[in-house]
GROMACS .gro file of C-alpha atoms in nm:
model
  450
    1UNK     CA    1   2.191   0.444  -0.340
    2UNK     CA    2   2.099   0.126  -0.153
    3UNK     CA    3   1.837  -0.120  -0.281
    4UNK     CA    4   1.496   0.055  -0.283
    5UNK     CA    5   1.162  -0.129  -0.299
    6UNK     CA    6   0.814   0.012  -0.336
    7UNK     CA    7   0.553  -0.211  -0.169
    8UNK     CA    8   0.180  -0.209  -0.241
    9UNK     CA    9  -0.085  -0.371  -0.021
   10UNK     CA   10  -0.436  -0.441  -0.161
   11UNK     CA   11  -0.772  -0.398   0.007
   12UNK     CA   12  -0.788  -0.744   0.167
   13UNK     CA   13  -0.437  -0.690   0.305
   14UNK     CA   14  -0.561  -0.389   0.503
   15UNK     CA   15  -0.913  -0.514   0.569
   16UNK     CA   16  -0.883  -0.541   0.951
   17UNK     CA   17  -0.637  -0.503   1.236
   18UNK     CA   18  -0.481  -0.848   1.202
   19UNK     CA   19  -0.437  -0.807   0.827
   20UNK     CA   20  -0.277  -0.463   0.874
   21UNK     CA   21  -0.048  -0.602   1.144
   22UNK     CA   22   0.070  -0.871   0.899
   23UNK     CA   23   0.150  -0.590   0.649
   24UNK     CA   24   0.336  -0.399   0.916
   25UNK     CA   25   0.544  -0.708   0.991
   26UNK     CA   26   0.636  -0.741   0.620
   27UNK     CA   27   0.736  -0.371   0.596
   28UNK     CA   28   0.943  -0.383   0.918
   29UNK     CA   29   1.115  -0.706   0.814
   30UNK     CA   30   1.241  -0.557   0.487
   31UNK     CA   31   1.476  -0.257   0.525
   32UNK     CA   32   1.462  -0.206   0.148
   33UNK     CA   33   1.091  -0.114   0.153
   34UNK     CA   34   1.096   0.266   0.167
   35UNK     CA   35   0.761   0.356   0.008
   36UNK     CA   36   0.436   0.178   0.094
   37UNK     CA   37   0.125   0.224  -0.123
   38UNK     CA   38  -0.212   0.118   0.022
   39UNK     CA   39  -0.557   0.051  -0.121
   40UNK     CA   40  -0.871   0.130   0.079
   41UNK     CA   41  -0.976  -0.136   0.332
   42UNK     CA   42  -1.172  -0.415   0.163
   43UNK     CA   43  -1.535  -0.314   0.093
   44UNK     CA   44  -1.485   0.061   0.150
   45UNK     CA   45  -1.439   0.156  -0.215
   46UNK     CA   46  -1.757  -0.022  -0.320
   47UNK     CA   47  -1.949   0.165  -0.052
   48UNK     CA   48  -1.801   0.498  -0.162
   49UNK     CA   49  -1.884   0.428  -0.526
   50UNK     CA   50  -2.247   0.369  -0.423
   51UNK     CA   51  -2.249   0.707  -0.240
   52UNK     CA   52  -2.090   0.874  -0.543
   53UNK     CA   53  -2.369   0.743  -0.766
   54UNK     CA   54  -2.625   0.920  -0.542
   55UNK     CA   55  -2.864   0.753  -0.297
   56UNK     CA   56  -3.139   0.835  -0.048
   57UNK     CA   57  -3.055   0.963   0.302
   58UNK     CA   58  -3.150   0.637   0.473
   59UNK     CA   59  -2.906   0.439   0.253
   60UNK     CA   60  -2.640   0.709   0.290
   61UNK     CA   61  -2.660   0.676   0.666
   62UNK     CA   62  -2.635   0.294   0.642
   63UNK     CA   63  -2.326   0.315   0.421
   64UNK     CA   64  -2.153   0.578   0.639
   65UNK     CA   65  -2.217   0.362   0.946
   66UNK     CA   66  -2.070   0.055   0.764
   67UNK     CA   67  -1.760   0.245   0.651
   68UNK     CA   68  -1.712   0.390   1.002
   69UNK     CA   69  -1.741   0.037   1.151
   70UNK     CA   70  -1.475  -0.104   0.913
   71UNK     CA   71  -1.227   0.172   1.012
   72UNK     CA   72  -1.306   0.183   1.383
   73UNK     CA   73  -1.273  -0.197   1.417
   74UNK     CA   74  -0.906  -0.135   1.338
   75UNK     CA   75  -0.863   0.190   1.533
   76UNK     CA   76  -1.003   0.039   1.853
   77UNK     CA   77  -0.708  -0.203   1.865
   78UNK     CA   78  -0.445   0.075   1.840
   79UNK     CA   79  -0.273   0.190   2.158
   80UNK     CA   80  -0.308   0.567   2.086
   81UNK     CA   81  -0.644   0.625   1.924
   82UNK     CA   82  -0.720   0.996   1.977
   83UNK     CA   83  -0.521   1.161   1.703
   84UNK     CA   84  -0.610   0.908   1.427
   85UNK     CA   85  -0.976   0.895   1.543
   86UNK     CA   86  -1.001   1.271   1.495
   87UNK     CA   87  -0.852   1.237   1.144
   88UNK     CA   88  -1.091   0.958   1.049
   89UNK     CA   89  -1.393   1.147   1.186
   90UNK     CA   90  -1.292   1.451   0.982
   91UNK     CA   91  -1.269   1.237   0.665
   92UNK     CA   92  -1.607   1.069   0.745
   93UNK     CA   93  -1.770   1.414   0.782
   94UNK     CA   94  -1.625   1.511   0.442
   95UNK     CA   95  -1.759   1.186   0.290
   96UNK     CA   96  -2.104   1.268   0.432
   97UNK     CA   97  -2.101   1.618   0.280
   98UNK     CA   98  -1.987   1.488  -0.059
   99UNK     CA   99  -2.245   1.208  -0.055
  100UNK     CA  100  -2.517   1.464   0.014
  101UNK     CA  101  -2.399   1.663  -0.289
  102UNK     CA  102  -2.390   1.348  -0.501
  103UNK     CA  103  -2.753   1.274  -0.404
  104UNK     CA  104  -2.852   1.607  -0.564
  105UNK     CA  105  -2.629   1.585  -0.873
  106UNK     CA  106  -2.354   1.342  -0.960
  107UNK     CA  107  -2.039   1.429  -1.151
  108UNK     CA  108  -1.718   1.243  -1.238
  109UNK     CA  109  -1.506   1.498  -1.050
  110UNK     CA  110  -1.722   1.466  -0.737
  111UNK     CA  111  -1.704   1.088  -0.763
  112UNK     CA  112  -1.324   1.088  -0.770
  113UNK     CA  113  -1.305   1.324  -0.472
  114UNK     CA  114  -1.544   1.104  -0.271
  115UNK     CA  115  -1.393   0.768  -0.366
  116UNK     CA  116  -1.038   0.884  -0.280
  117UNK     CA  117  -1.128   0.896   0.090
  118UNK     CA  118  -1.096   0.517   0.128
  119UNK     CA  119  -0.723   0.531   0.066
  120UNK     CA  120  -0.687   0.840   0.283
  121UNK     CA  121  -0.835   0.656   0.580
  122UNK     CA  122  -0.644   0.328   0.543
  123UNK     CA  123  -0.310   0.512   0.512
  124UNK     CA  124  -0.375   0.729   0.818
  125UNK     CA  125  -0.448   0.421   1.029
  126UNK     CA  126  -0.153   0.221   0.894
  127UNK     CA  127   0.091   0.509   0.958
  128UNK     CA  128  -0.028   0.520   1.321
  129UNK     CA  129   0.009   0.142   1.352
  130UNK     CA  130   0.375   0.160   1.234
  131UNK     CA  131   0.453   0.464   1.452
  132UNK     CA  132   0.322   0.278   1.761
  133UNK     CA  133   0.578   0.008   1.689
  134UNK     CA  134   0.858   0.260   1.675
  135UNK     CA  135   0.891   0.266   1.298
  136UNK     CA  136   0.979   0.596   1.121
  137UNK     CA  137   0.667   0.599   0.898
  138UNK     CA  138   0.545   0.931   0.757
  139UNK     CA  139   0.199   0.981   0.604
  140UNK     CA  140   0.224   1.134   0.255
  141UNK     CA  141  -0.057   1.269   0.035
  142UNK     CA  142   0.013   1.103  -0.300
  143UNK     CA  143  -0.171   1.387  -0.474
  144UNK     CA  144   0.136   1.602  -0.396
  145UNK     CA  145   0.336   1.362  -0.617
  146UNK     CA  146   0.119   1.203  -0.886
  147UNK     CA  147   0.005   1.464  -1.138
  148UNK     CA  148  -0.260   1.363  -1.393
  149UNK     CA  149  -0.491   1.498  -1.660
  150UNK     CA  150  -0.858   1.568  -1.579
  151UNK     CA  151  -1.006   1.247  -1.727
  152UNK     CA  152  -1.193   1.169  -1.403
  153UNK     CA  153  -1.242   0.802  -1.332
  154UNK     CA  154  -0.952   0.698  -1.555
  155UNK     CA  155  -0.690   0.971  -1.536
  156UNK     CA  156  -0.358   0.948  -1.716
  157UNK     CA  157  -0.047   1.051  -1.527
  158UNK     CA  158   0.166   1.349  -1.633
  159UNK     CA  159   0.505   1.175  -1.613
  160UNK     CA  160   0.719   1.490  -1.632
  161UNK     CA  161   0.536   1.676  -1.354
  162UNK     CA  162   0.515   1.362  -1.141
  163UNK     CA  163   0.893   1.320  -1.167
  164UNK     CA  164   0.949   1.685  -1.067
  165UNK     CA  165   0.726   1.651  -0.762
  166UNK     CA  166   0.883   1.320  -0.657
  167UNK     CA  167   1.228   1.481  -0.681
  168UNK     CA  168   1.116   1.775  -0.465
  169UNK     CA  169   0.909   1.596  -0.202
  170UNK     CA  170   0.946   1.216  -0.196
  171UNK     CA  171   1.323   1.172  -0.251
  172UNK     CA  172   1.429   1.405   0.033
  173UNK     CA  173   1.191   1.216   0.269
  174UNK     CA  174   1.355   0.882   0.181
  175UNK     CA  175   1.702   1.034   0.210
  176UNK     CA  176   1.616   1.131   0.567
  177UNK     CA  177   1.553   0.763   0.645
  178UNK     CA  178   1.174   0.795   0.660
  179UNK     CA  179   0.928   0.537   0.525
  180UNK     CA  180   0.662   0.705   0.316
  181UNK     CA  181   0.306   0.567   0.360
  182UNK     CA  182   0.088   0.682   0.075
  183UNK     CA  183  -0.225   0.614  -0.128
  184UNK     CA  184  -0.274   0.412  -0.440
  185UNK     CA  185  -0.527   0.484  -0.714
  186UNK     CA  186  -0.543   0.865  -0.682
  187UNK     CA  187  -0.373   1.175  -0.817
  188UNK     CA  188  -0.441   1.544  -0.882
  189UNK     CA  189  -0.507   1.744  -1.202
  190UNK     CA  190  -0.373   2.091  -1.294
  191UNK     CA  191  -0.673   2.257  -1.124
  192UNK     CA  192  -0.596   2.084  -0.795
  193UNK     CA  193  -0.889   1.846  -0.821
  194UNK     CA  194  -0.860   1.486  -0.708
  195UNK     CA  195  -0.852   1.223  -0.985
  196UNK     CA  196  -0.850   0.843  -0.985
  197UNK     CA  197  -0.653   0.612  -1.214
  198UNK     CA  198  -0.935   0.356  -1.258
  199UNK     CA  199  -1.011   0.041  -1.062
  200UNK     CA  200  -0.694  -0.154  -0.992
  201UNK     CA  201  -0.501   0.172  -1.010
  202UNK     CA  202  -0.318   0.115  -0.680
  203UNK     CA  203  -0.085  -0.123  -0.860
  204UNK     CA  204  -0.030   0.145  -1.124
  205UNK     CA  205   0.052   0.404  -0.851
  206UNK     CA  206   0.314   0.174  -0.702
  207UNK     CA  207   0.478   0.116  -1.040
  208UNK     CA  208   0.470   0.491  -1.119
  209UNK     CA  209   0.636   0.578  -0.790
  210UNK     CA  210   0.895   0.305  -0.844
  211UNK     CA  211   0.975   0.452  -1.181
  212UNK     CA  212   1.018   0.813  -1.063
  213UNK     CA  213   1.235   0.687  -0.771
  214UNK     CA  214   1.437   0.462  -0.998
  215UNK     CA  215   1.350   0.179  -0.753
  216UNK     CA  216   1.491  -0.174  -0.781
  217UNK     CA  217   1.158  -0.351  -0.766
  218UNK     CA  218   0.782  -0.325  -0.698
  219UNK     CA  219   0.638  -0.567  -0.439
  220UNK     CA  220   0.265  -0.633  -0.488
  221UNK     CA  221   0.128  -0.788  -0.167
  222UNK     CA  222  -0.211  -0.940  -0.220
  223UNK     CA  223  -0.421  -1.231  -0.083
  224UNK     CA  224  -0.262  -1.503  -0.303
  225UNK     CA  225   0.100  -1.626  -0.298
  226UNK     CA  226   0.184  -1.537  -0.658
  227UNK     CA  227   0.040  -1.588  -1.004
  228UNK     CA  228  -0.092  -1.937  -1.089
  229UNK     CA  229  -0.129  -2.131  -1.411
  230UNK     CA  230  -0.504  -2.064  -1.372
  231UNK     CA  231  -0.748  -1.973  -1.095
  232UNK     CA  232  -0.699  -2.239  -0.823
  233UNK     CA  233  -1.072  -2.204  -0.734
  234UNK     CA  234  -1.156  -2.332  -1.082
  235UNK     CA  235  -0.875  -2.586  -1.126
  236UNK     CA  236  -0.745  -2.709  -0.788
  237UNK     CA  237  -0.428  -2.848  -0.944
  238UNK     CA  238  -0.315  -2.501  -1.063
  239UNK     CA  239   0.054  -2.443  -0.996
  240UNK     CA  240   0.230  -2.127  -0.896
  241UNK     CA  241   0.450  -1.971  -1.166
  242UNK     CA  242   0.791  -1.878  -1.020
  243UNK     CA  243   0.885  -1.635  -1.291
  244UNK     CA  244   0.713  -1.494  -1.599
  245UNK     CA  245   0.754  -1.211  -1.853
  246UNK     CA  246   0.582  -0.873  -1.853
  247UNK     CA  247   0.405  -0.974  -2.176
  248UNK     CA  248   0.266  -1.292  -2.026
  249UNK     CA  249   0.150  -1.115  -1.710
  250UNK     CA  250  -0.012  -0.837  -1.910
  251UNK     CA  251  -0.195  -1.094  -2.126
  252UNK     CA  252  -0.316  -1.274  -1.813
  253UNK     CA  253  -0.439  -0.956  -1.652
  254UNK     CA  254  -0.605  -0.837  -1.970
  255UNK     CA  255  -0.793  -1.163  -2.002
  256UNK     CA  256  -0.934  -1.171  -1.654
  257UNK     CA  257  -0.666  -1.283  -1.409
  258UNK     CA  258  -0.717  -1.040  -1.118
  259UNK     CA  259  -0.367  -1.058  -0.970
  260UNK     CA  260  -0.217  -0.768  -1.162
  261UNK     CA  261  -0.375  -0.468  -1.327
  262UNK     CA  262  -0.252  -0.443  -1.692
  263UNK     CA  263  -0.160  -0.075  -1.665
  264UNK     CA  264   0.057  -0.155  -1.363
  265UNK     CA  265   0.311  -0.299  -1.595
  266UNK     CA  266   0.349   0.008  -1.816
  267UNK     CA  267   0.593   0.201  -1.592
  268UNK     CA  268   0.762  -0.123  -1.488
  269UNK     CA  269   0.809  -0.234  -1.852
  270UNK     CA  270   0.931   0.113  -1.955
  271UNK     CA  271   1.197   0.119  -1.686
  272UNK     CA  272   1.261  -0.257  -1.664
  273UNK     CA  273   1.160  -0.278  -1.297
  274UNK     CA  274   1.091  -0.634  -1.178
  275UNK     CA  275   0.747  -0.684  -1.015
  276UNK     CA  276   0.693  -0.936  -0.734
  277UNK     CA  277   0.352  -1.079  -0.641
  278UNK     CA  278   0.318  -1.244  -0.298
  279UNK     CA  279   0.067  -1.305  -0.018
  280UNK     CA  280   0.059  -1.061   0.275
  281UNK     CA  281  -0.107  -1.336   0.475
  282UNK     CA  282   0.166  -1.591   0.406
  283UNK     CA  283   0.484  -1.412   0.284
  284UNK     CA  284   0.690  -1.718   0.365
  285UNK     CA  285   0.519  -1.912   0.085
  286UNK     CA  286   0.707  -1.714  -0.179
  287UNK     CA  287   0.553  -1.564  -0.492
  288UNK     CA  288   0.602  -1.483  -0.860
  289UNK     CA  289   0.863  -1.250  -1.013
  290UNK     CA  290   0.759  -1.072  -1.334
  291UNK     CA  291   1.062  -0.962  -1.534
  292UNK     CA  292   1.151  -0.863  -1.888
  293UNK     CA  293   1.313  -1.187  -2.000
  294UNK     CA  294   1.266  -1.482  -1.760
  295UNK     CA  295   1.392  -1.824  -1.854
  296UNK     CA  296   1.268  -2.076  -1.951
  297UNK     CA  297   0.981  -1.945  -2.171
  298UNK     CA  298   0.742  -2.242  -2.211
  299UNK     CA  299   0.497  -2.274  -2.502
  300UNK     CA  300   0.202  -2.269  -2.255
  301UNK     CA  301   0.225  -2.050  -1.951
  302UNK     CA  302  -0.132  -2.010  -1.813
  303UNK     CA  303  -0.505  -2.003  -1.876
  304UNK     CA  304  -0.716  -1.697  -1.802
  305UNK     CA  305  -1.094  -1.676  -1.781
  306UNK     CA  306  -1.311  -1.369  -1.828
  307UNK     CA  307  -1.682  -1.410  -1.764
  308UNK     CA  308  -1.990  -1.208  -1.866
  309UNK     CA  309  -1.893  -1.149  -2.226
  310UNK     CA  310  -2.118  -0.997  -2.490
  311UNK     CA  311  -2.082  -1.107  -2.853
  312UNK     CA  312  -2.195  -0.878  -3.129
  313UNK     CA  313  -2.231  -1.024  -3.479
  314UNK     CA  314  -2.278  -0.770  -3.758
  315UNK     CA  315  -2.377  -0.904  -4.098
  316UNK     CA  316  -2.426  -0.731  -4.431
  317UNK     CA  317  -2.399  -0.835  -4.796
  318UNK     CA  318  -2.270  -0.486  -4.869
  319UNK     CA  319  -1.952  -0.588  -4.685
  320UNK     CA  320  -1.856  -0.812  -4.975
  321UNK     CA  321  -1.557  -0.652  -5.159
  322UNK     CA  322  -1.665  -0.317  -5.011
  323UNK     CA  323  -1.439  -0.048  -4.870
  324UNK     CA  324  -1.504   0.142  -4.549
  325UNK     CA  325  -1.754  -0.096  -4.390
  326UNK     CA  326  -1.531  -0.176  -4.090
  327UNK     CA  327  -1.433   0.191  -4.061
  328UNK     CA  328  -1.798   0.287  -4.029
  329UNK     CA  329  -1.867   0.021  -3.770
  330UNK     CA  330  -1.570   0.121  -3.557
  331UNK     CA  331  -1.656   0.491  -3.589
  332UNK     CA  332  -1.998   0.417  -3.443
  333UNK     CA  333  -1.850   0.212  -3.156
  334UNK     CA  334  -1.596   0.484  -3.086
  335UNK     CA  335  -1.871   0.751  -3.086
  336UNK     CA  336  -2.047   0.551  -2.810
  337UNK     CA  337  -1.715   0.510  -2.624
  338UNK     CA  338  -1.708   0.135  -2.668
  339UNK     CA  339  -1.382  -0.053  -2.685
  340UNK     CA  340  -1.364  -0.374  -2.892
  341UNK     CA  341  -1.187  -0.674  -2.743
  342UNK     CA  342  -1.167  -0.990  -2.959
  343UNK     CA  343  -1.267  -0.983  -3.324
  344UNK     CA  344  -1.306  -1.228  -3.616
  345UNK     CA  345  -1.433  -1.160  -3.967
  346UNK     CA  346  -1.576  -1.340  -4.273
  347UNK     CA  347  -1.673  -1.205  -4.616
  348UNK     CA  348  -2.011  -1.076  -4.502
  349UNK     CA  349  -1.999  -1.057  -4.126
  350UNK     CA  350  -1.788  -0.946  -3.833
  351UNK     CA  351  -1.808  -1.095  -3.481
  352UNK     CA  352  -1.661  -0.903  -3.190
  353UNK     CA  353  -1.666  -0.906  -2.810
  354UNK     CA  354  -1.692  -0.583  -2.612
  355UNK     CA  355  -1.431  -0.482  -2.360
  356UNK     CA  356  -1.608  -0.369  -2.047
  357UNK     CA  357  -1.296  -0.241  -1.874
  358UNK     CA  358  -1.185  -0.027  -2.170
  359UNK     CA  359  -1.528   0.119  -2.239
  360UNK     CA  360  -1.672   0.422  -2.075
  361UNK     CA  361  -1.983   0.249  -1.942
  362UNK     CA  362  -2.063  -0.058  -1.737
  363UNK     CA  363  -2.151  -0.381  -1.911
  364UNK     CA  364  -2.520  -0.342  -1.836
  365UNK     CA  365  -2.567  -0.024  -2.035
  366UNK     CA  366  -2.301  -0.072  -2.304
  367UNK     CA  367  -2.552  -0.166  -2.571
  368UNK     CA  368  -2.773   0.137  -2.563
  369UNK     CA  369  -3.070   0.154  -2.799
  370UNK     CA  370  -2.906   0.451  -2.977
  371UNK     CA  371  -2.598   0.238  -3.052
  372UNK     CA  372  -2.805  -0.055  -3.179
  373UNK     CA  373  -3.018   0.174  -3.393
  374UNK     CA  374  -2.709   0.327  -3.556
  375UNK     CA  375  -2.553  -0.015  -3.624
  376UNK     CA  376  -2.882  -0.144  -3.767
  377UNK     CA  377  -2.865   0.124  -4.034
  378UNK     CA  378  -2.552  -0.046  -4.171
  379UNK     CA  379  -2.609  -0.413  -4.101
  380UNK     CA  380  -2.807  -0.685  -3.927
  381UNK     CA  381  -2.712  -0.696  -3.557
  382UNK     CA  382  -2.718  -1.008  -3.347
  383UNK     CA  383  -2.640  -0.989  -2.971
  384UNK     CA  384  -2.546  -1.291  -2.758
  385UNK     CA  385  -2.502  -1.301  -2.382
  386UNK     CA  386  -2.397  -1.570  -2.128
  387UNK     CA  387  -2.056  -1.618  -2.278
  388UNK     CA  388  -1.708  -1.643  -2.134
  389UNK     CA  389  -1.365  -1.583  -2.283
  390UNK     CA  390  -1.099  -1.849  -2.220
  391UNK     CA  391  -0.751  -1.733  -2.313
  392UNK     CA  392  -0.452  -1.965  -2.341
  393UNK     CA  393  -0.138  -1.762  -2.261
  394UNK     CA  394   0.206  -1.866  -2.381
  395UNK     CA  395   0.504  -1.790  -2.605
  396UNK     CA  396   0.537  -1.798  -2.984
  397UNK     CA  397   0.204  -1.975  -3.009
  398UNK     CA  398   0.163  -1.872  -3.374
  399UNK     CA  399   0.493  -2.027  -3.487
  400UNK     CA  400   0.494  -2.359  -3.298
  401UNK     CA  401   0.374  -2.672  -3.473
  402UNK     CA  402   0.105  -2.877  -3.301
  403UNK     CA  403  -0.036  -2.601  -3.084
  404UNK     CA  404  -0.379  -2.609  -3.251
  405UNK     CA  405  -0.395  -2.989  -3.220
  406UNK     CA  406  -0.313  -2.981  -2.849
  407UNK     CA  407  -0.579  -2.718  -2.781
  408UNK     CA  408  -0.855  -2.869  -2.998
  409UNK     CA  409  -0.808  -3.216  -2.839
  410UNK     CA  410  -0.907  -3.062  -2.507
  411UNK     CA  411  -1.185  -2.852  -2.658
  412UNK     CA  412  -1.337  -3.132  -2.863
  413UNK     CA  413  -1.641  -3.204  -2.634
  414UNK     CA  414  -1.747  -2.838  -2.625
  415UNK     CA  415  -1.915  -2.590  -2.854
  416UNK     CA  416  -1.670  -2.306  -2.931
  417UNK     CA  417  -1.847  -1.985  -3.036
  418UNK     CA  418  -1.544  -1.789  -3.156
  419UNK     CA  419  -1.165  -1.836  -3.189
  420UNK     CA  420  -0.896  -1.572  -3.223
  421UNK     CA  421  -0.564  -1.734  -3.317
  422UNK     CA  422  -0.260  -1.581  -3.484
  423UNK     CA  423  -0.304  -1.212  -3.408
  424UNK     CA  424  -0.086  -1.244  -3.095
  425UNK     CA  425   0.223  -1.445  -3.026
  426UNK     CA  426   0.116  -1.470  -2.663
  427UNK     CA  427  -0.248  -1.586  -2.665
  428UNK     CA  428  -0.519  -1.794  -2.825
  429UNK     CA  429  -0.871  -1.682  -2.731
  430UNK     CA  430  -1.187  -1.892  -2.739
  431UNK     CA  431  -1.537  -1.772  -2.663
  432UNK     CA  432  -1.753  -2.036  -2.499
  433UNK     CA  433  -2.084  -2.081  -2.318
  434UNK     CA  434  -2.064  -1.957  -1.960
  435UNK     CA  435  -2.199  -2.286  -1.836
  436UNK     CA  436  -1.903  -2.470  -1.998
  437UNK     CA  437  -1.631  -2.226  -1.897
  438UNK     CA  438  -1.510  -2.390  -1.577
  439UNK     CA  439  -1.508  -2.739  -1.731
  440UNK     CA  440  -1.311  -2.609  -2.031
  441UNK     CA  441  -1.050  -2.440  -1.809
  442UNK     CA  442  -1.009  -2.762  -1.608
  443UNK     CA  443  -0.983  -2.974  -1.926
  444UNK     CA  444  -0.724  -2.737  -2.082
  445UNK     CA  445  -0.527  -2.721  -1.761
  446UNK     CA  446  -0.518  -3.098  -1.728
  447UNK     CA  447  -0.407  -3.141  -2.091
  448UNK     CA  448  -0.145  -2.860  -2.097
  449UNK     CA  449  -0.007  -2.842  -1.741
  450UNK     CA  450  -0.076  -3.163  -1.549
   0.00000   0.00000   0.00000
């Protein structure tokens, strides 16, 4: 079989007619791109999430009007509007009915059904745009392919069933010379209900489809030309990384770099499928290839920043030479569906940051009174806010001499609240005051990369 690429375009890449046209140009210029995965147009998912959480009729009407405007601003520039307008109107009516239901009683299943409509609309419009330009694009409902469990909001794919459905539906379509335009982020459970793979799940969808098709690569088209040594908005001298490993990219994504979703890499790593990250607005600028074993592998690769961190310090003299203390603490956190991120310990205390993305609640309500009450039965609890996590990403950081000295020279002027060093070969994590975070990133970048 010829070279086969799966391309994914994010929300900003399909935000308006000009952005969609740029995406269409990329697809049409690359005969290897046979499957295209789209996110919802920028802003739409946030609106749909608000509807799914339930709101008053006046606000519902405002949101529906805003979503309609985003989609119709694109449709009005198409040559043949009637058919796609009818499709979008039907989807908008469905959104309105689901939003009304959500205002009476919310549920995770209802939320997933409602939120999925953003991708449905963007793909309908994009298919029409390509067809008008004489391109053999076919709209495909990804729920016919991606099978998942019923963990609404963060569903896990059923790999075996997804493979079977891809073999039966998607592969014949590609064999006919068609280009499949489909949705990211969504799937379907065994009962036929719509599920979502979690925020950022469109990247995951693209990698999953690449895996079941045995594709040669996954092309992630976003609004930045590749992955940088750090956020260029924080450190203007950040440089683009031409090639990096799956491990490095996963570490960067985990610690706050928004270019790739960590789960995206799972199917790609499993099947050794290279992932490319480039800009849909400026494809000529090149991008970053993420592969299994790129060369060279420098000691320092990048700096990632994750803001709005919560630090929990749990202290108890009964920890000293005791057994089971940590087990009890983690049992309580697990009971409240809270995932721990970075952790350090001493003889009588444990300090840990909470992982908002891996926990089942938003950051605001993670520390419920019930959780704090339970922890207080075991130990003294101290909570600190206004912190940021700065992660230095690299290779063999725990075995190289002089790494600590290089880092601490740059960190010397600042108060460091917590350090995690040695647990990973690929990162050193420091927890710092939010107000210092940008300065620390710039200082580290200057010392390590400039």
